[in-house]
Coordinates of C-alpha atoms and ligand atoms in Angstrom, one line a residue:
X28 CA 46.9 -0.9 -25.9
X29 CA 45.4 0.4 -22.6
X30 CA 42.1 0.7 -20.8
X31 CA 41.3 3.8 -22.7
X32 CA 41.5 1.9 -26.0
X33 CA 39.3 -0.8 -24.5
X34 CA 36.7 1.8 -23.4
X35 CA 36.7 3.4 -26.8
X36 CA 36.3 0.1 -28.5
X37 CA 33.2 -0.7 -26.4
X38 CA 31.7 2.8 -26.4
X39 CA 33.0 4.6 -29.5
X40 CA 30.1 7.0 -29.5
X41 CA 30.3 8.2 -26.0
X42 CA 32.1 11.5 -25.9
X43 CA 30.7 13.0 -22.7
X44 CA 32.3 12.7 -19.4
X45 CA 31.1 12.3 -15.8
X46 CA 32.1 16.0 -15.3
X47 CA 29.7 17.0 -18.1
X48 CA 26.8 15.3 -16.3
X49 CA 27.8 16.8 -13.0
X50 CA 27.3 20.2 -14.6
X51 CA 23.9 19.2 -15.9
X52 CA 22.8 17.9 -12.6
X53 CA 24.1 20.5 -10.1
X54 CA 23.6 20.4 -6.4
X55 CA 19.9 21.0 -5.5
X56 CA 18.9 24.3 -4.2
X57 CA 17.4 23.3 -0.9
X58 CA 17.8 24.4 2.6
X59 CA 20.3 22.9 4.9
X60 CA 19.2 19.5 6.1
X61 CA 16.5 19.0 3.5
X62 CA 16.2 15.4 2.5
X63 CA 15.9 14.2 -1.1
X64 CA 14.2 10.8 -1.4
X65 CA 12.9 8.8 -4.3
X66 CA 10.4 6.1 -4.9
X67 CA 11.9 3.8 -7.5
X68 CA 9.5 1.1 -8.4
X69 CA 10.0 -1.4 -11.3
X70 CA 6.9 -1.3 -13.5
X71 CA 5.8 -4.9 -12.9
X72 CA 2.0 -4.3 -13.2
X73 CA 1.6 -5.0 -9.5
X74 CA 1.7 -2.4 -6.7
X75 CA 2.7 -4.1 -3.5
X76 CA 1.7 -2.8 -0.2
X77 CA 5.3 -2.8 0.8
X78 CA 6.2 -0.6 -2.1
X79 CA 3.6 1.9 -1.2
X80 CA 4.7 1.8 2.4
X81 CA 8.2 2.8 1.2
X82 CA 6.7 5.6 -0.9
X83 CA 5.0 6.9 2.2
X84 CA 8.3 6.9 4.1
X85 CA 9.9 8.8 1.2
X86 CA 7.1 11.3 1.3
X87 CA 7.4 11.7 5.1
X88 CA 11.2 12.2 5.1
X89 CA 10.9 14.9 2.4
X90 CA 7.9 16.6 3.9
X91 CA 9.4 16.7 7.4
X92 CA 12.6 18.4 6.2
X93 CA 11.2 20.7 3.5
X94 CA 13.0 18.5 1.0
X95 CA 11.6 16.7 -1.9
X96 CA 10.7 13.3 -3.2
X97 CA 10.8 12.1 -6.7
X98 CA 9.5 9.2 -8.7
X99 CA 12.0 7.2 -10.8
X100 CA 10.7 4.4 -12.9
X101 CA 13.2 1.5 -12.9
X102 CA 12.4 0.0 -16.3
X103 CA 15.7 -1.5 -17.3
X104 CA 14.0 -4.8 -17.7
X105 CA 12.4 -3.9 -21.0
X106 CA 10.8 -7.3 -21.6
X107 CA 7.9 -6.2 -19.5
X108 CA 4.9 -4.2 -20.6
X109 CA 5.5 -0.8 -19.1
X110 CA 2.7 1.6 -19.9
X111 CA -0.1 0.1 -17.9
X112 CA 2.3 -0.7 -15.1
X113 CA 3.3 2.9 -14.9
X114 CA -0.3 4.0 -14.9
X115 CA -1.0 1.8 -11.9
X116 CA 1.9 3.4 -10.0
X117 CA 0.6 6.9 -10.8
X118 CA -3.0 6.1 -10.1
X119 CA -2.1 4.6 -6.7
X120 CA 0.1 7.6 -5.7
X121 CA -2.7 9.9 -6.8
X122 CA -5.4 8.0 -5.0
X123 CA -3.5 8.4 -1.8
X124 CA -2.4 12.0 -2.6
X125 CA 1.2 11.0 -2.1
X126 CA 2.4 13.2 -5.0
X127 CA 6.1 13.2 -6.0
X128 CA 7.6 16.6 -6.4
X129 CA 9.4 15.4 -9.5
X130 CA 8.3 12.8 -12.0
X131 CA 7.5 12.1 -15.7
X132 CA 4.2 11.0 -16.9
X133 CA 2.7 10.7 -20.4
X134 CA 5.6 12.7 -21.7
X135 CA 5.1 15.5 -19.2
X136 CA 8.2 16.1 -17.1
X137 CA 8.1 17.8 -13.7
X138 CA 11.6 18.5 -12.4
X139 CA 15.1 19.2 -13.8
X140 CA 16.8 15.9 -12.9
X141 CA 15.2 13.7 -15.4
X142 CA 14.7 11.7 -17.4
X143 CA 12.8 9.9 -14.7
X144 CA 12.6 6.6 -16.6
X145 CA 15.8 4.6 -16.4
X146 CA 15.4 3.3 -19.9
X147 CA 15.9 6.9 -21.1
X148 CA 19.2 7.3 -19.3
X149 CA 21.2 4.8 -21.3
X150 CA 23.8 7.4 -22.5
X151 CA 24.4 8.5 -18.9
X152 CA 25.0 5.0 -17.7
X153 CA 27.3 4.3 -20.7
X154 CA 29.4 7.4 -19.8
X155 CA 29.8 6.2 -16.3
X156 CA 30.6 2.6 -17.3
X157 CA 33.1 3.9 -19.8
X158 CA 34.8 5.8 -17.0
X159 CA 35.1 2.7 -14.9
X160 CA 36.7 0.8 -17.8
X161 CA 39.1 3.6 -18.4
X162 CA 40.3 3.5 -14.8
X163 CA 40.5 -0.3 -14.9
X164 CA 37.5 -1.0 -12.7
X165 CA 35.2 -2.6 -15.2
X166 CA 35.8 -5.1 -18.1
X167 CA 33.9 -7.0 -20.7
X168 CA 33.1 -10.6 -19.9
X169 CA 32.5 -13.1 -22.8
X170 CA 31.5 -16.1 -20.7
X171 CA 28.6 -18.0 -22.1
X172 CA 25.6 -19.1 -20.2
X173 CA 26.9 -22.7 -20.3
X174 CA 30.3 -21.7 -18.9
X175 CA 28.5 -19.8 -16.1
X176 CA 26.3 -22.8 -15.3
X177 CA 29.3 -25.0 -15.2
X178 CA 31.0 -22.6 -12.8
X179 CA 28.0 -22.6 -10.6
X180 CA 27.7 -26.4 -10.6
X181 CA 31.4 -26.7 -9.8
X182 CA 31.1 -24.4 -6.8
X183 CA 27.9 -26.0 -5.6
X184 CA 29.3 -29.4 -5.8
X185 CA 32.2 -28.3 -3.6
X186 CA 30.0 -26.3 -1.3
X187 CA 31.9 -23.1 -2.3
X188 CA 30.3 -19.7 -2.3
X189 CA 28.8 -19.3 -5.8
X190 CA 29.5 -16.3 -8.0
X191 CA 32.0 -14.7 -10.3
X192 CA 34.8 -13.7 -8.0
X193 CA 38.5 -14.1 -7.4
X194 CA 40.0 -16.9 -9.3
X195 CA 36.7 -17.8 -10.9
X196 CA 36.5 -14.4 -12.6
X197 CA 38.3 -15.6 -15.6
X198 CA 37.6 -12.8 -18.1
X199 CA 39.3 -10.4 -15.8
X200 CA 42.6 -11.9 -16.9
X201 CA 42.1 -11.6 -20.6
X202 CA 44.7 -9.3 -22.1
X203 CA 43.3 -6.0 -23.4
X204 CA 44.3 -6.9 -27.0
X205 CA 42.1 -10.1 -26.9
X206 CA 39.2 -8.2 -25.4
X207 CA 39.3 -5.6 -28.1
X208 CA 39.6 -8.2 -30.8
X209 CA 36.6 -10.1 -29.5
X210 CA 34.6 -6.9 -29.4
X211 CA 35.6 -6.0 -32.9
X212 CA 34.5 -9.5 -34.0
X213 CA 31.1 -8.8 -32.6
X214 CA 31.2 -11.4 -29.8
X215 CA 28.5 -11.0 -27.1
X216 CA 29.6 -9.6 -23.8
X217 CA 28.4 -8.1 -20.6
X218 CA 30.3 -5.6 -18.5
X219 CA 31.4 -6.6 -15.1
X220 CA 32.6 -4.4 -12.2
X221 CA 36.2 -5.3 -11.1
X222 CA 36.0 -5.7 -7.4
X223 CA 38.9 -5.0 -5.1
X224 CA 37.2 -6.4 -2.0
X225 CA 38.0 -9.4 0.1
X226 CA 35.1 -11.4 1.3
X227 CA 37.0 -12.5 4.5
X228 CA 37.3 -8.9 5.6
X229 CA 34.4 -7.1 7.4
X230 CA 33.5 -3.5 7.4
X231 CA 31.1 -1.3 9.3
X232 CA 28.3 0.7 7.8
X233 CA 25.3 2.5 9.2
X234 CA 21.7 1.9 8.3
X235 CA 19.1 4.4 9.4
X236 CA 16.8 1.7 10.6
X237 CA 19.1 -1.2 11.6
X238 CA 21.9 0.9 13.1
X239 CA 25.5 -0.1 12.6
X240 CA 26.0 -3.2 10.6
X241 CA 29.0 -5.4 10.1
X242 CA 29.2 -6.8 6.6
X243 CA 31.6 -8.8 4.5
X244 CA 33.3 -6.8 1.8
X245 CA 32.1 -7.5 -1.7
X246 CA 34.4 -9.5 -3.9
X247 CA 32.1 -10.3 -6.8
X248 CA 32.7 -9.0 -10.2
X249 CA 29.0 -8.5 -10.7
X250 CA 27.4 -7.6 -14.0
X251 CA 26.8 -3.8 -14.4
X252 CA 25.7 -3.9 -18.0
X253 CA 23.6 -6.5 -19.8
X254 CA 24.6 -7.8 -23.2
X255 CA 21.4 -7.7 -25.2
X256 CA 19.9 -4.3 -24.6
X257 CA 23.1 -2.7 -23.1
X258 CA 21.1 -1.4 -20.2
X259 CA 22.6 -1.4 -16.7
X260 CA 21.6 -3.7 -13.9
X261 CA 19.9 -2.3 -10.8
X262 CA 23.1 -2.3 -8.8
X263 CA 24.8 0.0 -11.2
X264 CA 21.8 2.2 -12.3
X265 CA 20.7 3.2 -8.8
X266 CA 24.2 4.3 -7.8
X267 CA 24.6 6.5 -10.9
X268 CA 21.0 7.9 -10.6
X269 CA 21.1 8.5 -6.8
X270 CA 24.4 10.3 -7.3
X271 CA 23.3 12.5 -10.1
X272 CA 19.8 13.1 -8.8
X273 CA 21.2 14.0 -5.4
X274 CA 19.3 11.5 -3.4
X275 CA 20.2 11.9 0.3
X276 CA 18.2 8.9 1.6
X277 CA 17.6 5.7 -0.2
X278 CA 14.5 4.0 1.2
X279 CA 14.1 0.4 0.0
X280 CA 13.2 -3.0 1.3
X281 CA 15.6 -5.0 3.4
X282 CA 15.9 -7.6 0.8
X283 CA 18.5 -5.2 -0.7
X284 CA 20.7 -5.4 2.4
X285 CA 22.7 -8.4 1.1
X286 CA 23.8 -6.4 -2.0
X287 CA 24.6 -3.3 -0.1
X288 CA 28.4 -4.1 -0.1
X289 CA 28.3 -4.2 -3.9
X290 CA 26.7 -0.8 -4.0
X291 CA 29.0 0.7 -1.5
X292 CA 32.0 -0.5 -3.4
X293 CA 30.7 1.1 -6.6
X294 CA 30.2 4.4 -4.9
X295 CA 33.7 4.1 -3.6
X296 CA 35.2 3.2 -7.0
X297 CA 33.6 6.4 -8.4
X298 CA 34.7 8.4 -5.4
X299 CA 31.1 9.5 -4.7
X300 CA 29.6 10.2 -1.3
X301 CA 27.1 7.5 -0.5
X302 CA 23.5 8.4 0.4
X303 CA 22.1 7.3 3.7
X304 CA 20.2 4.0 3.5
X305 CA 16.9 3.3 5.1
X306 CA 16.3 -0.4 4.7
X307 CA 12.7 -1.0 5.7
X308 CA 11.6 -4.2 7.5
X309 CA 9.4 -6.7 5.7
X310 CA 5.6 -6.4 6.2
X311 CA 4.5 -9.5 8.1
X312 CA 1.2 -11.0 9.2
X313 CA 0.0 -13.7 11.6
X314 CA -1.0 -16.9 9.9
X315 CA -2.4 -19.4 12.4
X316 CA 0.2 -19.7 15.0
X317 CA 3.1 -18.5 12.9
X318 CA 4.2 -15.2 11.5
X319 CA 5.2 -14.8 7.9
X320 CA 5.8 -12.1 5.3
X321 CA 2.8 -10.8 3.4
X322 CA 3.1 -12.4 0.1
X323 CA 1.9 -11.4 -3.3
X324 CA 1.0 -15.1 -4.1
X325 CA -0.9 -15.9 -0.9
X326 CA -2.4 -12.6 0.3
X327 CA -4.8 -10.4 -1.6
X328 CA -4.1 -7.6 0.8
X329 CA -0.5 -7.5 -0.5
X330 CA -1.8 -5.6 -3.5
X331 CA -2.7 -1.9 -3.3
X332 CA -5.7 -2.5 -5.6
X333 CA -7.3 -4.6 -2.8
X334 CA -7.9 -1.5 -0.6
X335 CA -9.3 0.6 -3.4
X336 CA -11.5 -2.2 -4.6
X337 CA -13.0 -2.8 -1.2
X338 CA -13.4 0.9 -0.7
X339 CA -11.1 1.7 2.2
X340 CA -10.8 5.5 2.5
X341 CA -7.2 6.5 1.5
X342 CA -6.6 8.0 4.9
X343 CA -7.4 4.7 6.6
X344 CA -4.8 2.9 4.7
X345 CA -2.2 5.6 5.4
X346 CA -3.0 5.8 9.1
X347 CA -2.7 2.0 9.4
X348 CA 0.7 2.1 7.7
X349 CA 1.8 5.1 9.8
X350 CA 1.2 3.0 13.0
X351 CA 3.7 0.5 11.8
X352 CA 6.1 3.0 10.2
X353 CA 6.8 4.4 13.7
X354 CA 6.1 2.8 17.0
X355 CA 5.2 6.1 18.6
X356 CA 2.8 7.2 15.9
X357 CA -0.4 6.1 17.7
X358 CA 0.6 7.9 20.9
X359 CA 1.3 11.1 18.9
X360 CA -2.0 10.8 17.0
X361 CA -4.0 10.4 20.3
X362 CA -2.3 13.5 21.7
X363 CA -2.8 15.4 18.4
X364 CA -6.1 14.2 17.0
X365 CA -6.6 17.2 14.8
X366 CA -3.2 17.1 13.1
X367 CA -2.6 15.7 9.7
X368 CA -0.6 12.5 9.6
X369 CA 2.3 14.2 7.8
X370 CA 2.8 16.7 10.6
X371 CA 4.2 13.8 12.5
X372 CA 8.0 13.6 12.6
X373 CA 9.1 10.3 11.1
X374 CA 12.1 8.8 12.6
X375 CA 13.7 5.7 11.0
X376 CA 15.3 4.8 14.3
X377 CA 11.8 4.2 15.7
X378 CA 11.0 1.6 13.1
X379 CA 10.9 -2.1 14.1
X380 CA 14.0 -3.6 12.6
X381 CA 12.7 -7.1 12.5
X382 CA 9.4 -7.0 10.7
X383 CA 6.4 -4.8 10.6
X384 CA 3.0 -6.3 11.5
X385 CA 0.2 -5.3 9.1
X386 CA -3.1 -6.4 10.4
X387 CA -6.4 -6.1 8.5
X388 CA -8.5 -6.1 11.7
X389 CA -6.5 -3.2 12.9
X390 CA -7.0 -1.4 9.5
X391 CA -10.7 -2.1 9.9
X392 CA -10.8 -0.5 13.3
X393 CA -8.8 2.5 12.3
X394 CA -11.1 2.9 9.3
X395 CA -14.3 2.5 11.3
X396 CA -13.1 5.3 13.5
X397 CA -12.3 7.5 10.6
X398 CA -15.6 6.9 8.8
X399 CA -17.6 7.4 12.0
X400 CA -16.2 10.9 12.3
X401 CA -17.3 11.8 8.8
X402 CA -20.5 13.9 8.2
X403 CA -23.3 12.3 6.3
X404 CA -22.4 14.5 3.3
X405 CA -18.8 13.2 3.3
X406 CA -20.0 9.6 3.6
X407 CA -22.4 10.1 0.8
X408 CA -19.8 11.6 -1.5
X409 CA -17.3 8.8 -0.9
X410 CA -20.0 6.2 -1.3
X411 CA -21.2 7.8 -4.5
X412 CA -17.7 7.9 -5.9
X413 CA -16.9 4.3 -5.0
X414 CA -20.2 2.8 -6.2
X415 CA -19.8 4.7 -9.5
X416 CA -16.7 2.5 -10.1
X417 CA -17.7 -0.7 -8.3
X418 CA -21.6 -1.0 -8.1
X419 CA -23.5 1.0 -10.6
X420 CA -26.9 -0.5 -9.6
X421 CA -26.4 0.7 -6.0
X422 CA -25.1 4.0 -7.2
X423 CA -28.4 4.6 -9.1
X424 CA -30.4 3.6 -6.0
X425 CA -28.6 5.9 -3.6
X426 CA -28.9 8.8 -6.0
X427 CA -32.6 8.4 -6.6
X428 CA -33.4 10.4 -3.5
X429 CA -30.1 11.8 -2.1
X430 CA -31.7 13.3 1.0
X431 CA -33.3 10.0 1.9
X432 CA -29.9 8.2 1.5
X433 CA -28.2 10.8 3.5
X434 CA -30.8 10.5 6.2
X435 CA -30.1 6.7 6.3
X436 CA -26.4 7.3 6.5
X437 CA -27.0 9.8 9.3
X438 CA -28.6 7.4 11.7
X439 CA -26.4 7.5 14.8
X440 CA -23.9 9.8 13.0
X441 CA -22.9 13.5 13.5
X442 CA -23.2 13.0 17.2
X443 CA -20.8 12.6 20.1
X444 CA -20.6 8.8 20.1
X445 CA -21.2 8.0 16.5
X446 CA -21.9 4.5 15.3
X447 CA -18.8 2.6 14.0
X448 CA -20.3 0.2 11.6
X449 CA -18.5 0.9 8.3
X450 CA -14.9 0.1 7.8
X451 CA -15.0 0.4 4.0
X452 CA -17.5 1.5 1.3
X453 CA -18.1 -2.2 0.5
X454 CA -19.7 -2.6 4.0
X455 CA -22.5 -0.1 3.3
X456 CA -24.8 -1.9 1.0
X457 CA -25.0 -5.1 3.2
X458 CA -25.8 -2.9 6.1
X459 CA -28.5 -0.7 4.7
X460 CA -30.0 -2.5 1.7
X461 CA -33.3 -3.1 3.4
X462 CA -33.9 0.7 3.6
X463 CA -34.4 0.7 -0.2
X464 CA -37.6 -0.9 -1.5
X465 CA -35.9 -1.8 -4.8
X466 CA -33.4 -4.0 -3.0
X467 CA -35.9 -5.2 -0.3
X468 CA -38.3 -6.4 -3.0
X469 CA -35.8 -8.3 -5.0
X470 CA -33.9 -9.9 -2.1
X471 CA -34.8 -13.4 -1.0
X472 CA -35.8 -12.6 2.5
X473 CA -34.7 -14.5 5.5
X474 CA -36.2 -13.2 8.7
X475 CA -33.9 -13.4 11.8
X476 CA -36.7 -14.0 14.4
X477 CA -35.5 -14.3 18.0
X478 CA -37.2 -15.6 21.1
X479 CA -40.7 -14.8 19.8
X480 CA -40.9 -16.8 16.6
X481 CA -44.4 -18.2 16.5
X482 CA -46.3 -16.7 13.7
X483 CA -49.5 -16.1 15.7
X484 CA -47.5 -14.2 18.4
X485 CA -45.7 -12.2 15.7
X486 CA -49.0 -11.3 14.0
X487 CA -50.5 -10.3 17.3
X488 CA -47.6 -8.0 18.1
X489 CA -47.5 -6.4 14.7
X490 CA -51.2 -5.9 14.3
X491 CA -51.8 -4.5 17.7
X492 CA -48.8 -2.3 17.5
X493 CA -49.5 -0.7 14.1
X494 CA -53.2 -0.5 14.6
X495 CA -53.3 0.9 18.1
X496 CA -49.9 2.5 18.8
X497 CA -47.5 3.5 16.1
X498 CA -47.5 7.1 15.0
X499 CA -44.7 8.5 12.8
X500 CA -45.0 11.8 14.5
X501 CA -44.1 10.5 18.0
X502 CA -40.9 11.6 19.5
X503 CA -38.5 9.0 20.6
X504 CA -39.6 8.8 24.3
X505 CA -43.3 8.6 23.4
X506 CA -42.4 5.9 20.8
X507 CA -40.6 3.8 23.3
X508 CA -43.3 4.2 26.0
X509 CA -45.8 2.9 23.5
X510 CA -43.7 -0.1 22.8
X511 CA -43.6 -0.7 26.6
X512 CA -47.4 -0.4 26.8
X513 CA -47.8 -2.9 24.0
X514 CA -45.4 -5.2 25.8
X515 CA -47.4 -5.2 29.0
X516 CA -50.7 -5.4 27.3
X517 CA -49.8 -8.6 25.4
X518 CA -48.4 -10.3 28.5
X519 CA -44.7 -9.8 28.0
X520 CA -42.5 -8.0 30.5
X521 CA -40.8 -4.7 30.7
X522 CA -38.9 -5.7 33.8
X523 CA -35.6 -6.5 32.2
X524 CA -33.9 -7.3 35.5
X525 CA -36.4 -9.9 36.5
X526 CA -36.4 -11.2 33.0
X527 CA -32.7 -11.7 32.9
X528 CA -32.7 -13.5 36.2
X529 CA -35.4 -15.9 35.1
X530 CA -36.1 -15.8 31.4
X531 CA -38.1 -19.0 31.5
X532 CA -40.8 -17.4 33.7
X533 CA -41.7 -15.0 30.9
X534 CA -43.2 -15.2 27.4
X535 CA -40.6 -12.6 26.4
X536 CA -39.4 -9.1 27.2
X537 CA -39.7 -5.6 25.7
X538 CA -36.5 -6.3 23.9
X539 CA -38.0 -9.4 22.3
X540 CA -41.1 -7.4 21.3
X541 CA -38.9 -4.7 19.7
X542 CA -37.0 -7.5 17.9
X543 CA -40.2 -8.6 16.3
X544 CA -40.9 -5.2 15.0
X545 CA -37.3 -4.7 13.9
X546 CA -37.2 -8.1 12.1
X547 CA -40.6 -7.6 10.5
X548 CA -39.5 -4.4 8.7
X549 CA -35.8 -5.1 8.1
X550 CA -35.5 -8.9 8.4
X551 CA -32.4 -8.2 10.6
X552 CA -32.2 -8.7 14.3
X553 CA -29.4 -6.2 14.6
X554 CA -29.8 -2.7 13.1
X555 CA -29.1 0.8 14.1
X556 CA -31.8 2.8 15.9
X557 CA -35.2 1.3 15.2
X558 CA -37.1 4.5 15.9
X559 CA -35.1 6.2 13.1
X560 CA -35.6 3.3 10.7
X561 CA -39.3 3.3 11.2
X562 CA -39.5 7.0 10.7
X563 CA -37.6 6.9 7.5
X564 CA -39.5 4.0 6.0
X565 CA -42.8 5.7 6.7
X566 CA -46.1 4.1 7.7
X567 CA -47.2 3.0 4.2
X568 CA -44.0 1.1 3.6
X569 CA -44.0 -0.4 7.1
X570 CA -47.5 -1.7 6.5
X571 CA -46.5 -3.2 3.2
X572 CA -43.6 -5.0 4.8
X573 CA -45.8 -6.2 7.7
X574 CA -48.3 -7.7 5.2
X575 CA -45.4 -9.5 3.5
X576 CA -44.6 -11.1 6.8
Ligands
LIG7 N1 13.5 -1.0 -8.5 C1 13.8 -1.5 -7.2 C2 12.6 -2.4 -6.8 O1 11.5 -2.2 -7.4 C3 13.9 -0.4 -6.3 C4 14.8 -0.6 -5.1 C5 15.2 0.8 -4.7 O2 14.3 1.5 -4.2 O3 16.3 1.2 -4.8 O4 12.7 -3.2 -6.0

């Protein structure tokens, strides 16, 4: 009995060979230097910011080189609910317009290198595993969970490295006859890789981000096929898939670095060329005085849904990630303000190798800038879209008189130095609610009076101003001159310099008088241009609000 008999006993129905698959998945027809990348998420029902950031790198590498990037769903852990999780992956990529060149969704396949769900590639994996068994580089292991626990305890108690390796790999020594007999008897088994490595020996390998690494050889006989569903483990599946799908660059989180020696040994056992690896640094944040990784458990911003729910424009999130993907991105962007982010040449060597700071304040700033450059129509459309999903009441209000809403959104916009007050669509309502009577009337008002807060003074200012001065048709200069006249007439000062030097010598300044008008109509002490606000509200509504005061 030989390895071939063992392989046939385990996979009696597998008749194809690796060579057959190599014909089915021929080299890709791309120009020299074109990169092939893949985003390979496991459908967990949660889309981590770190995953999206890797997808963005996949996209950039492909885009920069006229290559392509595909989506492979790593669903070999079938205990999970897949459908909704896959929807989430698709919806996220679509929302950001990071569209894979090849993928499979709702039964629709785009690309010739599928299936793009690992669970549909079982026969392929079995063919490759069968080959390893035939050449004596994989074997069935019948150890029970109890035996493995015992092994681990034994190793831990002696402070030995844990794992199934060397003299602990006891199923490796079973004679083939016994192995075949056990299989015929229906005993449960996993398939393990038979390592030829020596943990005490080091080897060098290159990572695109980290540079040359010196790692210990793998010596573990790790599991490559599980017993219950006969599906491969990640270690095995990605090697086979990246080989057949002709991936040139594997972009993945640095948490995989420790298992890289396993993967490299597998590639070597098959005699396949290894792809280049781009191990991305962890996303980190400041937490008080320390720095830690952004965590799914502690940080809402770890989830991609956070950004959509709050209404960050897709481009803002992408730009914020680009600044941490490459240290020279911001400089490039400043020099090329009109270029699209994906015209930038991404270089893995210019990635921080120790951790990438993702900072929400920075995202907000980037986003405020981006939104400030939008026209009122763009802002309205995005706001309309977002409120349709997240705030139907507000959506109805802004759509009642679209021109009025756009005029509000246009205050200090479409000009050279636009106002930067919105970082996300969620910021809009709290900033402009008072411009809509429906909202003004149902809000419990709290007036932010300033220095002038005595009701008689307030009344005097408001009555005098609206009876004797205010005219909706005034231009801005006339409007302001009238406010100044009013100020002087009521015994306040327009001499801001003198006022600032000795505020106690005055009842108040022109700024305080304006504040009274501002607060009376909006309740807020800080608003955009008061002149514009008054004009938009109109005299009737202003008087109604004044009466309310
Ligand atoms: N399925 C793996 C994960 O979600 C992917 C790692 C890789 O990209 O190879 O972590």
